[in-house]
mmCIF file of C-alpha atoms and ligand atoms in Angstrom:
data_model
loop_
_atom_site.group_PDB
_atom_site.id
_atom_site.type_symbol
_atom_site.label_atom_id
_atom_site.label_comp_id
_atom_site.label_asym_id
_atom_site.label_seq_id
_atom_site.Cartn_x
_atom_site.Cartn_y
_atom_site.Cartn_z
ATOM 1 C CA UNK A 1 -2.161 4.060 14.521
ATOM 2 C CA UNK A 2 -5.198 2.909 12.573
ATOM 3 C CA UNK A 3 -7.002 5.248 10.207
ATOM 4 C CA UNK A 4 -10.216 5.340 8.266
ATOM 5 C CA UNK A 5 -9.106 6.878 4.972
ATOM 6 C CA UNK A 6 -11.579 8.557 2.638
ATOM 7 C CA UNK A 7 -10.466 9.935 -0.716
ATOM 8 C CA UNK A 8 -12.733 12.578 -2.235
ATOM 9 C CA UNK A 9 -12.661 13.472 -5.933
ATOM 10 C CA UNK A 10 -10.052 12.264 -8.381
ATOM 11 C CA UNK A 11 -6.857 13.257 -6.568
ATOM 12 C CA UNK A 12 -8.318 12.162 -3.226
ATOM 13 C CA UNK A 13 -9.302 8.797 -4.681
ATOM 14 C CA UNK A 14 -5.889 8.200 -6.165
ATOM 15 C CA UNK A 15 -4.086 9.123 -2.952
ATOM 16 C CA UNK A 16 -6.505 6.820 -1.082
ATOM 17 C CA UNK A 17 -5.516 4.094 -3.541
ATOM 18 C CA UNK A 18 -1.894 4.636 -2.529
ATOM 19 C CA UNK A 19 -2.871 4.389 1.158
ATOM 20 C CA UNK A 20 -4.583 1.110 0.290
ATOM 21 C CA UNK A 21 -1.338 -0.090 -1.264
ATOM 22 C CA UNK A 22 0.753 0.648 1.832
ATOM 23 C CA UNK A 23 -1.960 -0.864 4.040
ATOM 24 C CA UNK A 24 -1.738 -4.112 2.074
ATOM 25 C CA UNK A 25 2.060 -3.954 2.327
ATOM 26 C CA UNK A 26 1.866 -3.475 6.106
ATOM 27 C CA UNK A 27 -0.361 -6.545 6.414
ATOM 28 C CA UNK A 28 1.736 -8.709 4.138
ATOM 29 C CA UNK A 29 5.220 -7.680 5.171
ATOM 30 C CA UNK A 30 4.747 -6.789 8.826
ATOM 31 C CA UNK A 31 1.436 -8.402 9.811
ATOM 32 C CA UNK A 32 0.114 -5.002 10.895
ATOM 33 C CA UNK A 33 -3.188 -3.264 10.378
ATOM 34 C CA UNK A 34 -2.773 0.484 9.814
ATOM 35 C CA UNK A 35 -6.221 1.211 8.414
ATOM 36 C CA UNK A 36 -9.658 -0.056 9.329
ATOM 37 C CA UNK A 37 -11.213 0.947 6.015
ATOM 38 C CA UNK A 38 -10.414 2.857 2.829
ATOM 39 C CA UNK A 39 -13.095 4.471 0.694
ATOM 40 C CA UNK A 40 -13.241 6.640 -2.398
ATOM 41 C CA UNK A 41 -16.098 9.076 -2.960
ATOM 42 C CA UNK A 42 -16.629 10.870 -6.260
ATOM 43 C CA UNK A 43 -19.173 12.417 -8.601
ATOM 44 C CA UNK A 44 -17.307 10.814 -11.492
ATOM 45 C CA UNK A 45 -17.870 7.175 -12.393
ATOM 46 C CA UNK A 46 -14.787 6.874 -14.596
ATOM 47 C CA UNK A 47 -12.490 8.165 -11.834
ATOM 48 C CA UNK A 48 -13.910 5.639 -9.398
ATOM 49 C CA UNK A 49 -13.461 2.736 -11.756
ATOM 50 C CA UNK A 50 -9.869 3.692 -12.549
ATOM 51 C CA UNK A 51 -8.785 2.990 -8.970
ATOM 52 C CA UNK A 52 -6.792 -0.157 -8.386
ATOM 53 C CA UNK A 53 -6.497 -1.050 -4.699
ATOM 54 C CA UNK A 54 -9.614 0.440 -3.115
ATOM 55 C CA UNK A 55 -12.177 -2.381 -2.829
ATOM 56 C CA UNK A 56 -14.441 -2.530 -5.845
ATOM 57 C CA UNK A 57 -17.873 -2.755 -4.179
ATOM 58 C CA UNK A 58 -20.395 0.060 -3.763
ATOM 59 C CA UNK A 59 -19.572 0.385 -0.069
ATOM 60 C CA UNK A 60 -16.004 1.407 -0.912
ATOM 61 C CA UNK A 61 -16.329 3.257 -4.224
ATOM 62 C CA UNK A 62 -19.186 5.612 -3.573
ATOM 63 C CA UNK A 63 -20.740 7.595 -6.406
ATOM 64 C CA UNK A 64 -22.461 10.769 -5.211
ATOM 65 C CA UNK A 65 -24.558 13.382 -6.988
ATOM 66 C CA UNK A 66 -25.379 11.163 -9.957
ATOM 67 C CA UNK A 67 -28.772 12.889 -10.307
ATOM 68 C CA UNK A 68 -26.997 16.181 -10.977
ATOM 69 C CA UNK A 69 -23.746 15.272 -12.663
ATOM 70 C CA UNK A 70 -24.786 11.995 -14.368
ATOM 71 C CA UNK A 71 -21.484 10.557 -13.240
ATOM 72 C CA UNK A 72 -19.307 13.158 -14.948
ATOM 73 C CA UNK A 73 -17.920 15.295 -12.124
ATOM 74 C CA UNK A 74 -18.721 18.883 -11.174
ATOM 75 C CA UNK A 75 -16.296 20.536 -13.622
ATOM 76 C CA UNK A 76 -14.345 22.359 -10.917
ATOM 77 C CA UNK A 77 -17.372 24.047 -9.379
ATOM 78 C CA UNK A 78 -16.554 23.339 -5.769
ATOM 79 C CA UNK A 79 -19.752 24.988 -4.520
ATOM 80 C CA UNK A 80 -21.591 22.185 -6.337
ATOM 81 C CA UNK A 81 -19.246 19.618 -4.784
ATOM 82 C CA UNK A 82 -20.139 21.025 -1.370
ATOM 83 C CA UNK A 83 -23.900 20.996 -2.132
ATOM 84 C CA UNK A 84 -23.806 17.385 -3.256
ATOM 85 C CA UNK A 85 -21.805 16.403 -0.171
ATOM 86 C CA UNK A 86 -24.381 18.092 2.077
ATOM 87 C CA UNK A 87 -27.102 15.990 0.458
ATOM 88 C CA UNK A 88 -25.131 12.762 0.743
ATOM 89 C CA UNK A 89 -23.187 13.094 3.971
ATOM 90 C CA UNK A 90 -25.574 10.942 6.006
ATOM 91 C CA UNK A 91 -25.321 8.204 3.437
ATOM 92 C CA UNK A 92 -21.489 8.360 3.546
ATOM 93 C CA UNK A 93 -21.442 8.419 7.345
ATOM 94 C CA UNK A 94 -23.783 5.446 7.434
ATOM 95 C CA UNK A 95 -21.535 3.428 5.141
ATOM 96 C CA UNK A 96 -18.402 4.270 7.152
ATOM 97 C CA UNK A 97 -20.106 3.400 10.429
ATOM 98 C CA UNK A 98 -21.330 0.068 9.145
ATOM 99 C CA UNK A 99 -17.780 -1.285 8.929
ATOM 100 C CA UNK A 100 -17.320 -3.481 11.989
ATOM 101 C CA UNK A 101 -13.785 -2.199 12.541
ATOM 102 C CA UNK A 102 -14.774 1.456 12.507
ATOM 103 C CA UNK A 103 -14.638 1.694 16.284
ATOM 104 C CA UNK A 104 -11.031 0.458 16.288
ATOM 105 C CA UNK A 105 -9.938 3.449 14.214
ATOM 106 C CA UNK A 106 -7.890 6.090 16.034
ATOM 107 C CA UNK A 107 -8.732 8.866 13.579
ATOM 108 C CA UNK A 108 -10.163 9.738 10.222
ATOM 109 C CA UNK A 109 -8.127 11.015 7.322
ATOM 110 C CA UNK A 110 -9.878 12.766 4.436
ATOM 111 C CA UNK A 111 -7.965 13.408 1.215
ATOM 112 C CA UNK A 112 -8.627 15.746 -1.698
ATOM 113 C CA UNK A 113 -7.064 18.207 -4.064
ATOM 114 C CA UNK A 114 -7.747 21.873 -3.473
ATOM 115 C CA UNK A 115 -7.999 22.723 -7.159
ATOM 116 C CA UNK A 116 -10.836 20.475 -8.338
ATOM 117 C CA UNK A 117 -14.536 20.736 -7.585
ATOM 118 C CA UNK A 118 -15.712 17.474 -6.059
ATOM 119 C CA UNK A 119 -12.900 16.881 -3.595
ATOM 120 C CA UNK A 120 -12.322 20.470 -2.537
ATOM 121 C CA UNK A 121 -16.037 21.152 -2.114
ATOM 122 C CA UNK A 122 -16.943 17.973 -0.273
ATOM 123 C CA UNK A 123 -13.909 17.682 2.015
ATOM 124 C CA UNK A 124 -14.901 20.398 4.527
ATOM 125 C CA UNK A 125 -18.533 19.243 4.510
ATOM 126 C CA UNK A 126 -17.641 15.627 5.226
ATOM 127 C CA UNK A 127 -15.052 16.683 7.817
ATOM 128 C CA UNK A 128 -17.708 18.714 9.614
ATOM 129 C CA UNK A 129 -20.212 15.849 9.484
ATOM 130 C CA UNK A 130 -17.686 13.483 11.069
ATOM 131 C CA UNK A 131 -16.702 15.999 13.727
ATOM 132 C CA UNK A 132 -20.333 16.425 14.706
ATOM 133 C CA UNK A 133 -21.059 12.709 14.801
ATOM 134 C CA UNK A 134 -17.898 11.154 16.225
ATOM 135 C CA UNK A 135 -16.511 13.443 18.836
ATOM 136 C CA UNK A 136 -13.937 10.966 20.085
ATOM 137 C CA UNK A 137 -12.167 10.591 16.728
ATOM 138 C CA UNK A 138 -9.923 13.334 15.429
ATOM 139 C CA UNK A 139 -10.537 14.303 11.821
ATOM 140 C CA UNK A 140 -7.447 15.061 9.781
ATOM 141 C CA UNK A 141 -7.578 16.311 6.231
ATOM 142 C CA UNK A 142 -4.916 16.353 3.570
ATOM 143 C CA UNK A 143 -5.181 18.862 0.754
ATOM 144 C CA UNK A 144 -3.044 18.605 -2.392
ATOM 145 C CA UNK A 145 -2.260 22.127 -3.587
ATOM 146 C CA UNK A 146 -2.330 22.849 -7.339
ATOM 147 C CA UNK A 147 0.835 23.079 -9.415
ATOM 148 C CA UNK A 148 2.376 26.455 -10.058
ATOM 149 C CA UNK A 149 1.199 26.507 -13.691
ATOM 150 C CA UNK A 150 -2.360 25.825 -12.503
ATOM 151 C CA UNK A 151 -2.104 28.612 -9.938
ATOM 152 C CA UNK A 152 -1.025 30.981 -12.678
ATOM 153 C CA UNK A 153 -3.522 30.026 -15.340
ATOM 154 C CA UNK A 154 -6.574 28.468 -13.663
ATOM 155 C CA UNK A 155 -8.451 30.943 -11.542
ATOM 156 C CA UNK A 156 -10.805 28.256 -10.325
ATOM 157 C CA UNK A 157 -7.926 26.177 -8.972
ATOM 158 C CA UNK A 158 -6.812 29.085 -6.768
ATOM 159 C CA UNK A 159 -10.310 30.037 -5.690
ATOM 160 C CA UNK A 160 -11.339 26.465 -4.859
ATOM 161 C CA UNK A 161 -8.153 25.840 -2.915
ATOM 162 C CA UNK A 162 -8.599 28.956 -0.800
ATOM 163 C CA UNK A 163 -12.232 28.134 0.011
ATOM 164 C CA UNK A 164 -11.397 24.514 0.751
ATOM 165 C CA UNK A 165 -8.490 25.383 3.059
ATOM 166 C CA UNK A 166 -10.365 28.055 4.949
ATOM 167 C CA UNK A 167 -13.403 25.843 5.518
ATOM 168 C CA UNK A 168 -11.394 22.724 6.329
ATOM 169 C CA UNK A 169 -9.346 24.600 8.898
ATOM 170 C CA UNK A 170 -12.528 25.647 10.670
ATOM 171 C CA UNK A 171 -13.583 22.069 11.329
ATOM 172 C CA UNK A 172 -10.654 19.640 11.064
ATOM 173 C CA UNK A 173 -8.206 18.882 13.865
ATOM 174 C CA UNK A 174 -5.297 19.243 11.448
ATOM 175 C CA UNK A 175 -4.884 20.236 7.820
ATOM 176 C CA UNK A 176 -1.936 18.487 6.221
ATOM 177 C CA UNK A 177 -0.717 20.506 3.264
ATOM 178 C CA UNK A 178 0.941 18.811 0.313
ATOM 179 C CA UNK A 179 2.116 21.066 -2.451
ATOM 180 C CA UNK A 180 2.138 19.162 -5.742
ATOM 181 C CA UNK A 181 4.776 21.533 -7.077
ATOM 182 C CA UNK A 182 7.323 20.429 -4.478
ATOM 183 C CA UNK A 183 6.923 16.803 -5.479
ATOM 184 C CA UNK A 184 7.498 17.411 -9.174
ATOM 185 C CA UNK A 185 11.043 18.525 -8.541
ATOM 186 C CA UNK A 186 11.764 15.464 -6.494
ATOM 187 C CA UNK A 187 10.263 12.902 -8.802
ATOM 188 C CA UNK A 188 12.125 14.123 -11.898
ATOM 189 C CA UNK A 189 9.263 12.791 -13.911
ATOM 190 C CA UNK A 190 6.713 14.412 -16.165
ATOM 191 C CA UNK A 191 4.214 16.607 -14.418
ATOM 192 C CA UNK A 192 1.366 14.219 -15.026
ATOM 193 C CA UNK A 193 3.044 11.340 -13.311
ATOM 194 C CA UNK A 194 0.621 11.417 -10.430
ATOM 195 C CA UNK A 195 1.293 7.894 -9.320
ATOM 196 C CA UNK A 196 4.886 8.702 -8.443
ATOM 197 C CA UNK A 197 3.834 11.926 -6.747
ATOM 198 C CA UNK A 198 1.157 10.129 -4.740
ATOM 199 C CA UNK A 199 3.703 7.513 -3.668
ATOM 200 C CA UNK A 200 5.922 10.282 -2.327
ATOM 201 C CA UNK A 201 3.006 11.973 -0.583
ATOM 202 C CA UNK A 202 2.046 8.774 1.221
ATOM 203 C CA UNK A 203 5.548 7.360 1.919
ATOM 204 C CA UNK A 204 6.071 9.167 5.272
ATOM 205 C CA UNK A 205 2.912 7.591 6.652
ATOM 206 C CA UNK A 206 4.136 4.013 6.363
ATOM 207 C CA UNK A 207 6.475 3.870 9.350
ATOM 208 C CA UNK A 208 4.510 6.516 11.186
ATOM 209 C CA UNK A 209 1.369 4.369 11.191
ATOM 210 C CA UNK A 210 3.177 1.045 11.656
ATOM 211 C CA UNK A 211 5.422 2.047 14.585
ATOM 212 C CA UNK A 212 2.734 2.062 17.269
ATOM 213 C CA UNK A 213 1.014 -1.079 15.986
ATOM 214 C CA UNK A 214 4.054 -3.359 16.322
ATOM 215 C CA UNK A 215 3.742 -6.213 18.774
ATOM 216 C CA UNK A 216 6.904 -8.179 17.932
ATOM 217 C CA UNK A 217 9.583 -7.255 20.499
ATOM 218 C CA UNK A 218 12.266 -6.590 17.916
ATOM 219 C CA UNK A 219 10.073 -4.025 16.173
ATOM 220 C CA UNK A 220 9.447 -2.083 19.359
ATOM 221 C CA UNK A 221 11.719 0.880 19.909
ATOM 222 C CA UNK A 222 13.090 2.395 23.093
ATOM 223 C CA UNK A 223 10.638 5.216 22.639
ATOM 224 C CA UNK A 224 7.579 4.056 20.698
ATOM 225 C CA UNK A 225 5.656 6.621 18.699
ATOM 226 C CA UNK A 226 2.058 5.494 19.028
ATOM 227 C CA UNK A 227 -1.350 6.855 18.078
ATOM 228 C CA UNK A 228 -1.404 9.063 21.185
ATOM 229 C CA UNK A 229 1.864 10.758 20.238
ATOM 230 C CA UNK A 230 0.755 11.274 16.648
ATOM 231 C CA UNK A 231 -2.555 12.773 17.756
ATOM 232 C CA UNK A 232 -0.697 15.186 20.016
ATOM 233 C CA UNK A 233 1.544 16.110 17.096
ATOM 234 C CA UNK A 234 -1.200 16.859 14.580
ATOM 235 C CA UNK A 235 -2.864 20.201 15.208
ATOM 236 C CA UNK A 236 -3.772 22.939 12.750
ATOM 237 C CA UNK A 237 -1.658 23.648 9.665
ATOM 238 C CA UNK A 238 0.763 20.802 9.178
ATOM 239 C CA UNK A 239 3.593 19.752 6.896
ATOM 240 C CA UNK A 240 5.219 16.361 6.744
ATOM 241 C CA UNK A 241 8.679 15.384 5.550
ATOM 242 C CA UNK A 242 10.590 12.204 4.893
ATOM 243 C CA UNK A 243 14.277 11.553 4.368
ATOM 244 C CA UNK A 244 16.201 8.340 3.887
ATOM 245 C CA UNK A 245 19.796 7.287 3.759
ATOM 246 C CA UNK A 246 21.273 4.026 2.570
ATOM 247 C CA UNK A 247 23.047 2.253 5.430
ATOM 248 C CA UNK A 248 25.630 0.781 3.050
ATOM 249 C CA UNK A 249 26.762 4.116 1.680
ATOM 250 C CA UNK A 250 29.037 4.755 4.645
ATOM 251 C CA UNK A 251 31.302 1.912 5.885
ATOM 252 C CA UNK A 252 29.780 0.447 9.010
ATOM 253 C CA UNK A 253 32.839 -0.578 11.119
ATOM 254 C CA UNK A 254 31.007 -3.814 11.911
ATOM 255 C CA UNK A 255 32.694 -5.025 15.081
ATOM 256 C CA UNK A 256 33.591 -1.785 16.732
ATOM 257 C CA UNK A 257 31.678 0.558 18.922
ATOM 258 C CA UNK A 258 34.142 3.333 18.989
ATOM 259 C CA UNK A 259 33.604 7.035 18.806
ATOM 260 C CA UNK A 260 34.034 7.105 15.053
ATOM 261 C CA UNK A 261 31.220 4.639 14.473
ATOM 262 C CA UNK A 262 28.848 6.579 16.669
ATOM 263 C CA UNK A 263 29.699 9.626 14.720
ATOM 264 C CA UNK A 264 28.884 7.923 11.452
ATOM 265 C CA UNK A 265 25.515 6.789 12.805
ATOM 266 C CA UNK A 266 24.758 10.324 13.849
ATOM 267 C CA UNK A 267 25.817 11.615 10.455
ATOM 268 C CA UNK A 268 23.356 9.291 8.758
ATOM 269 C CA UNK A 269 20.540 10.378 11.054
ATOM 270 C CA UNK A 270 21.366 14.034 10.519
ATOM 271 C CA UNK A 271 21.519 13.550 6.771
ATOM 272 C CA UNK A 272 18.076 11.906 6.688
ATOM 273 C CA UNK A 273 16.612 14.535 9.015
ATOM 274 C CA UNK A 274 18.048 17.313 6.883
ATOM 275 C CA UNK A 275 16.423 15.777 3.809
ATOM 276 C CA UNK A 276 13.093 15.447 5.625
ATOM 277 C CA UNK A 277 13.172 19.072 6.764
ATOM 278 C CA UNK A 278 14.381 20.337 3.392
ATOM 279 C CA UNK A 279 11.676 18.514 1.481
ATOM 280 C CA UNK A 280 8.623 19.095 3.618
ATOM 281 C CA UNK A 281 5.297 18.571 1.834
ATOM 282 C CA UNK A 282 4.791 22.336 1.946
ATOM 283 C CA UNK A 283 7.325 25.144 2.201
ATOM 284 C CA UNK A 284 7.369 26.208 5.848
ATOM 285 C CA UNK A 285 9.797 27.309 8.505
ATOM 286 C CA UNK A 286 10.280 25.016 11.533
ATOM 287 C CA UNK A 287 10.573 28.174 13.646
ATOM 288 C CA UNK A 288 6.805 28.627 13.146
ATOM 289 C CA UNK A 289 5.874 25.145 14.404
ATOM 290 C CA UNK A 290 4.063 24.797 17.734
ATOM 291 C CA UNK A 291 4.477 21.014 17.639
ATOM 292 C CA UNK A 292 6.954 18.691 16.008
ATOM 293 C CA UNK A 293 7.439 14.950 15.844
ATOM 294 C CA UNK A 294 10.417 12.943 14.694
ATOM 295 C CA UNK A 295 10.451 9.225 13.996
ATOM 296 C CA UNK A 296 13.724 7.462 13.197
ATOM 297 C CA UNK A 297 13.537 4.034 11.684
ATOM 298 C CA UNK A 298 16.294 1.626 10.690
ATOM 299 C CA UNK A 299 18.293 -1.385 11.890
ATOM 300 C CA UNK A 300 18.430 -1.403 15.700
ATOM 301 C CA UNK A 301 22.233 -1.396 15.736
ATOM 302 C CA UNK A 302 22.242 1.784 13.672
ATOM 303 C CA UNK A 303 19.966 3.773 15.950
ATOM 304 C CA UNK A 304 21.846 4.756 19.081
ATOM 305 C CA UNK A 305 20.623 6.750 22.043
ATOM 306 C CA UNK A 306 23.371 9.147 21.166
ATOM 307 C CA UNK A 307 22.004 9.670 17.665
ATOM 308 C CA UNK A 308 18.447 10.265 18.890
ATOM 309 C CA UNK A 309 19.805 12.798 21.372
ATOM 310 C CA UNK A 310 21.701 14.619 18.652
ATOM 311 C CA UNK A 311 18.727 14.668 16.277
ATOM 312 C CA UNK A 312 16.461 15.962 18.999
ATOM 313 C CA UNK A 313 18.971 18.661 19.899
ATOM 314 C CA UNK A 314 19.209 19.750 16.261
ATOM 315 C CA UNK A 315 15.441 19.738 15.820
ATOM 316 C CA UNK A 316 15.079 21.801 18.978
ATOM 317 C CA UNK A 317 17.541 24.312 17.515
ATOM 318 C CA UNK A 318 15.564 24.775 14.306
ATOM 319 C CA UNK A 319 12.114 24.527 15.912
ATOM 320 C CA UNK A 320 12.612 26.241 19.269
ATOM 321 C CA UNK A 321 8.908 26.892 19.954
ATOM 322 C CA UNK A 322 7.732 23.380 19.204
ATOM 323 C CA UNK A 323 6.627 20.766 21.699
ATOM 324 C CA UNK A 324 8.791 17.896 20.544
ATOM 325 C CA UNK A 325 7.952 14.194 20.334
ATOM 326 C CA UNK A 326 10.528 11.611 19.385
ATOM 327 C CA UNK A 327 10.317 7.967 18.504
ATOM 328 C CA UNK A 328 12.492 5.175 17.198
ATOM 329 C CA UNK A 329 11.316 2.190 15.214
ATOM 330 C CA UNK A 330 13.769 -0.670 14.705
ATOM 331 C CA UNK A 331 13.505 -2.231 11.261
ATOM 332 C CA UNK A 332 15.976 -4.734 9.904
ATOM 333 C CA UNK A 333 16.647 -3.438 6.418
ATOM 334 C CA UNK A 334 19.287 -1.491 4.599
ATOM 335 C CA UNK A 335 18.047 2.040 5.098
ATOM 336 C CA UNK A 336 17.682 4.542 7.854
ATOM 337 C CA UNK A 337 14.816 6.940 7.498
ATOM 338 C CA UNK A 338 13.480 9.934 9.337
ATOM 339 C CA UNK A 339 9.889 11.179 9.293
ATOM 340 C CA UNK A 340 9.239 14.706 10.519
ATOM 341 C CA UNK A 341 5.909 16.339 11.307
ATOM 342 C CA UNK A 342 5.825 20.107 11.739
ATOM 343 C CA UNK A 343 2.438 21.106 13.073
ATOM 344 C CA UNK A 344 0.483 23.980 14.565
ATOM 345 C CA UNK A 345 2.307 26.161 12.041
ATOM 346 C CA UNK A 346 1.618 29.822 12.682
ATOM 347 C CA UNK A 347 2.671 30.799 9.194
ATOM 348 C CA UNK A 348 2.685 29.038 5.830
ATOM 349 C CA UNK A 349 3.494 31.587 3.096
ATOM 350 C CA UNK A 350 1.665 29.769 0.306
ATOM 351 C CA UNK A 351 -1.533 29.812 2.357
ATOM 352 C CA UNK A 352 -1.436 33.572 2.623
ATOM 353 C CA UNK A 353 -0.823 33.700 -1.119
ATOM 354 C CA UNK A 354 -3.915 31.583 -1.866
ATOM 355 C CA UNK A 355 -6.088 33.726 0.391
ATOM 356 C CA UNK A 356 -4.727 36.935 -1.075
ATOM 357 C CA UNK A 357 -5.135 35.823 -4.701
ATOM 358 C CA UNK A 358 -8.608 34.433 -4.197
ATOM 359 C CA UNK A 359 -9.836 37.668 -2.612
ATOM 360 C CA UNK A 360 -8.600 39.564 -5.661
ATOM 361 C CA UNK A 361 -10.264 36.999 -7.873
ATOM 362 C CA UNK A 362 -13.573 37.308 -6.014
ATOM 363 C CA UNK A 363 -13.550 41.060 -6.644
ATOM 364 C CA UNK A 364 -12.638 40.466 -10.272
ATOM 365 C CA UNK A 365 -15.401 37.857 -10.737
ATOM 366 C CA UNK A 366 -17.909 40.399 -9.435
ATOM 367 C CA UNK A 367 -16.611 43.085 -11.763
ATOM 368 C CA UNK A 368 -16.713 40.746 -14.765
ATOM 369 C CA UNK A 369 -20.267 39.708 -13.897
ATOM 370 C CA UNK A 370 -21.285 43.360 -13.777
ATOM 371 C CA UNK A 371 -19.744 44.088 -17.189
ATOM 372 C CA UNK A 372 -21.352 40.982 -18.644
ATOM 373 C CA UNK A 373 -24.840 41.845 -17.436
ATOM 374 C CA UNK A 374 -24.511 45.400 -18.738
ATOM 375 C CA UNK A 375 -23.544 44.053 -22.176
ATOM 376 C CA UNK A 376 -26.309 41.434 -22.062
ATOM 377 C CA UNK A 377 -28.822 44.161 -21.277
ATOM 378 C CA UNK A 378 -27.575 46.174 -24.263
ATOM 379 C CA UNK A 379 -27.883 43.161 -26.569
ATOM 380 C CA UNK A 380 -31.410 42.466 -25.356
ATOM 381 C CA UNK A 381 -32.276 46.101 -25.801
ATOM 382 C CA UNK A 382 -30.984 45.978 -29.388
ATOM 383 C CA UNK A 383 -33.084 42.851 -30.115
ATOM 384 C CA UNK A 384 -36.274 44.523 -29.022
ATOM 385 C CA UNK A 385 -38.636 44.896 -31.977
ATOM 386 C CA UNK A 386 -37.091 42.055 -34.020
ATOM 387 C CA UNK A 387 -39.836 39.434 -34.608
ATOM 388 C CA UNK A 388 -39.292 35.962 -33.062
ATOM 389 C CA UNK A 389 -40.076 32.742 -34.903
ATOM 390 C CA UNK A 390 -41.256 31.042 -31.714
ATOM 391 C CA UNK A 391 -44.644 31.248 -30.018
HETATM 392 N N1 GTP B 401 -1.314 14.920 -5.852
HETATM 393 C C1 GTP B 401 -2.228 14.705 -6.797
HETATM 394 N N2 GTP B 401 -2.858 15.737 -7.362
HETATM 395 C C2 GTP B 401 -3.765 15.477 -8.333
HETATM 396 C C3 GTP B 401 -4.048 14.151 -8.758
HETATM 397 N N3 GTP B 401 -4.991 14.207 -9.729
HETATM 398 C C4 GTP B 401 -5.294 15.516 -9.891
HETATM 399 N N4 GTP B 401 -4.548 16.292 -9.059
HETATM 400 C C5 GTP B 401 -4.628 17.755 -8.909
HETATM 401 O O1 GTP B 401 -5.962 18.013 -8.498
HETATM 402 C C6 GTP B 401 -6.501 19.160 -9.121
HETATM 403 C C7 GTP B 401 -7.707 18.742 -9.919
HETATM 404 O O2 GTP B 401 -8.634 18.199 -9.040
HETATM 405 P P1 GTP B 401 -9.323 16.767 -9.139
HETATM 406 O O3 GTP B 401 -9.008 16.027 -7.881
HETATM 407 O O4 GTP B 401 -9.030 16.114 -10.436
HETATM 408 O O5 GTP B 401 -10.845 17.257 -9.112
HETATM 409 P P2 GTP B 401 -12.110 16.557 -8.501
HETATM 410 O O6 GTP B 401 -12.096 16.653 -7.024
HETATM 411 O O7 GTP B 401 -12.261 15.191 -9.087
HETATM 412 O O8 GTP B 401 -13.304 17.513 -8.990
HETATM 413 P P3 GTP B 401 -14.011 17.649 -10.425
HETATM 414 O O9 GTP B 401 -13.236 16.834 -11.415
HETATM 415 O O10 GTP B 401 -13.999 19.111 -10.697
HETATM 416 O O11 GTP B 401 -15.389 17.109 -10.224
HETATM 417 C C8 GTP B 401 -5.379 19.720 -9.957
HETATM 418 O O12 GTP B 401 -4.742 20.728 -9.204
HETATM 419 C C9 GTP B 401 -4.448 18.534 -10.193
HETATM 420 O O13 GTP B 401 -3.125 18.936 -10.367
HETATM 421 C C10 GTP B 401 -3.351 13.077 -8.123
HETATM 422 O O14 GTP B 401 -3.530 11.890 -8.412
HETATM 423 N N5 GTP B 401 -2.453 13.424 -7.159
HETATM 424 MG MG1 MG B 402 -12.983 14.693 -11.132
#
């Protein structure tokens, strides 16, 4: 599958940078093209220049709203991010369309954080603009949810995220949720280590995008997961998970094909699938998924029909309402990995929490505004009669 990737705001830009890194890796190591273009859009000049892999020209690092923000961001006011995006969407669309490979792209992927202003405000606007202009290309969005400490202390982060998610869901074909908090635990690194977190966010996409682009016979599985399968698996609220297991950890019984060996293969697959399901990008229950996809990748001799059957049976058990799609992707290297997509989720608890909290906040904002204007009126009243030094 080939994507056009557009990162919006700081988090979006950095995650786009990570997509650029895996795209370069796919070209160099596998001779495959998994993106047709990668762009970063921001109201902040410094954020744009701090990117590493996104091409450096003005067609790939696009500064918007400079007349209003002077290149310094929108300070978490996502309404301003949305306004600026409305003014500049035609310009962005024009730039994306100009790329000669644009028509090869299977879909668009927009990336942003929910908590900031530029990314969260512009993401739904740009998604809508693409939907209206390119009806044949699905538009997927990925929203990075704020950390727990931000949810507890930064009202704007909660409010922006709720508005961004609600609006994005109205226009995008799928909204991929990635909860920053879940990646902290995994990375065991300091909370600001975004690079590591972004690597983990993007990792599941590597094999997923490569699998259907392979042309070398030994990279083509028995059941190839191509762009068509992925499109069918990405609808509505979506989580993505990735698990890996080292092939060398369990003895491989090289020459034999006995029952025991098969069992070990299956164990590895189950282990990796369990990790993928346990560490989904957002906390969700597979029972609530309307669609699910599973891609197993590893050395051909370690992926048996038997193992795929067992994994699919287990996935069916935990996600009984999901339309299931399975794929295998032979790769000659020392690990076996499993990528899981759970999509068309009917319930994601953290979503409800964001909506609930932001409604309370909206009421509170109103109340505070009322109190403030009453006090301002009183102050002005008290100043009446005091001479001013100005004309
Ligand atoms: N996953 C991830 N999250 C990030 C990254 N950088 C910032 N965040 C999160 O994104 C939110 C802040 O939003 P930013 O993306 O910095 O904001 P912005 O879109 O640039 O908007 P403004 O700076 O307000 O103009 C916070 O919740 C951060 O925790 C990143 O590189 N990766
Ligand atoms: Mg910013």
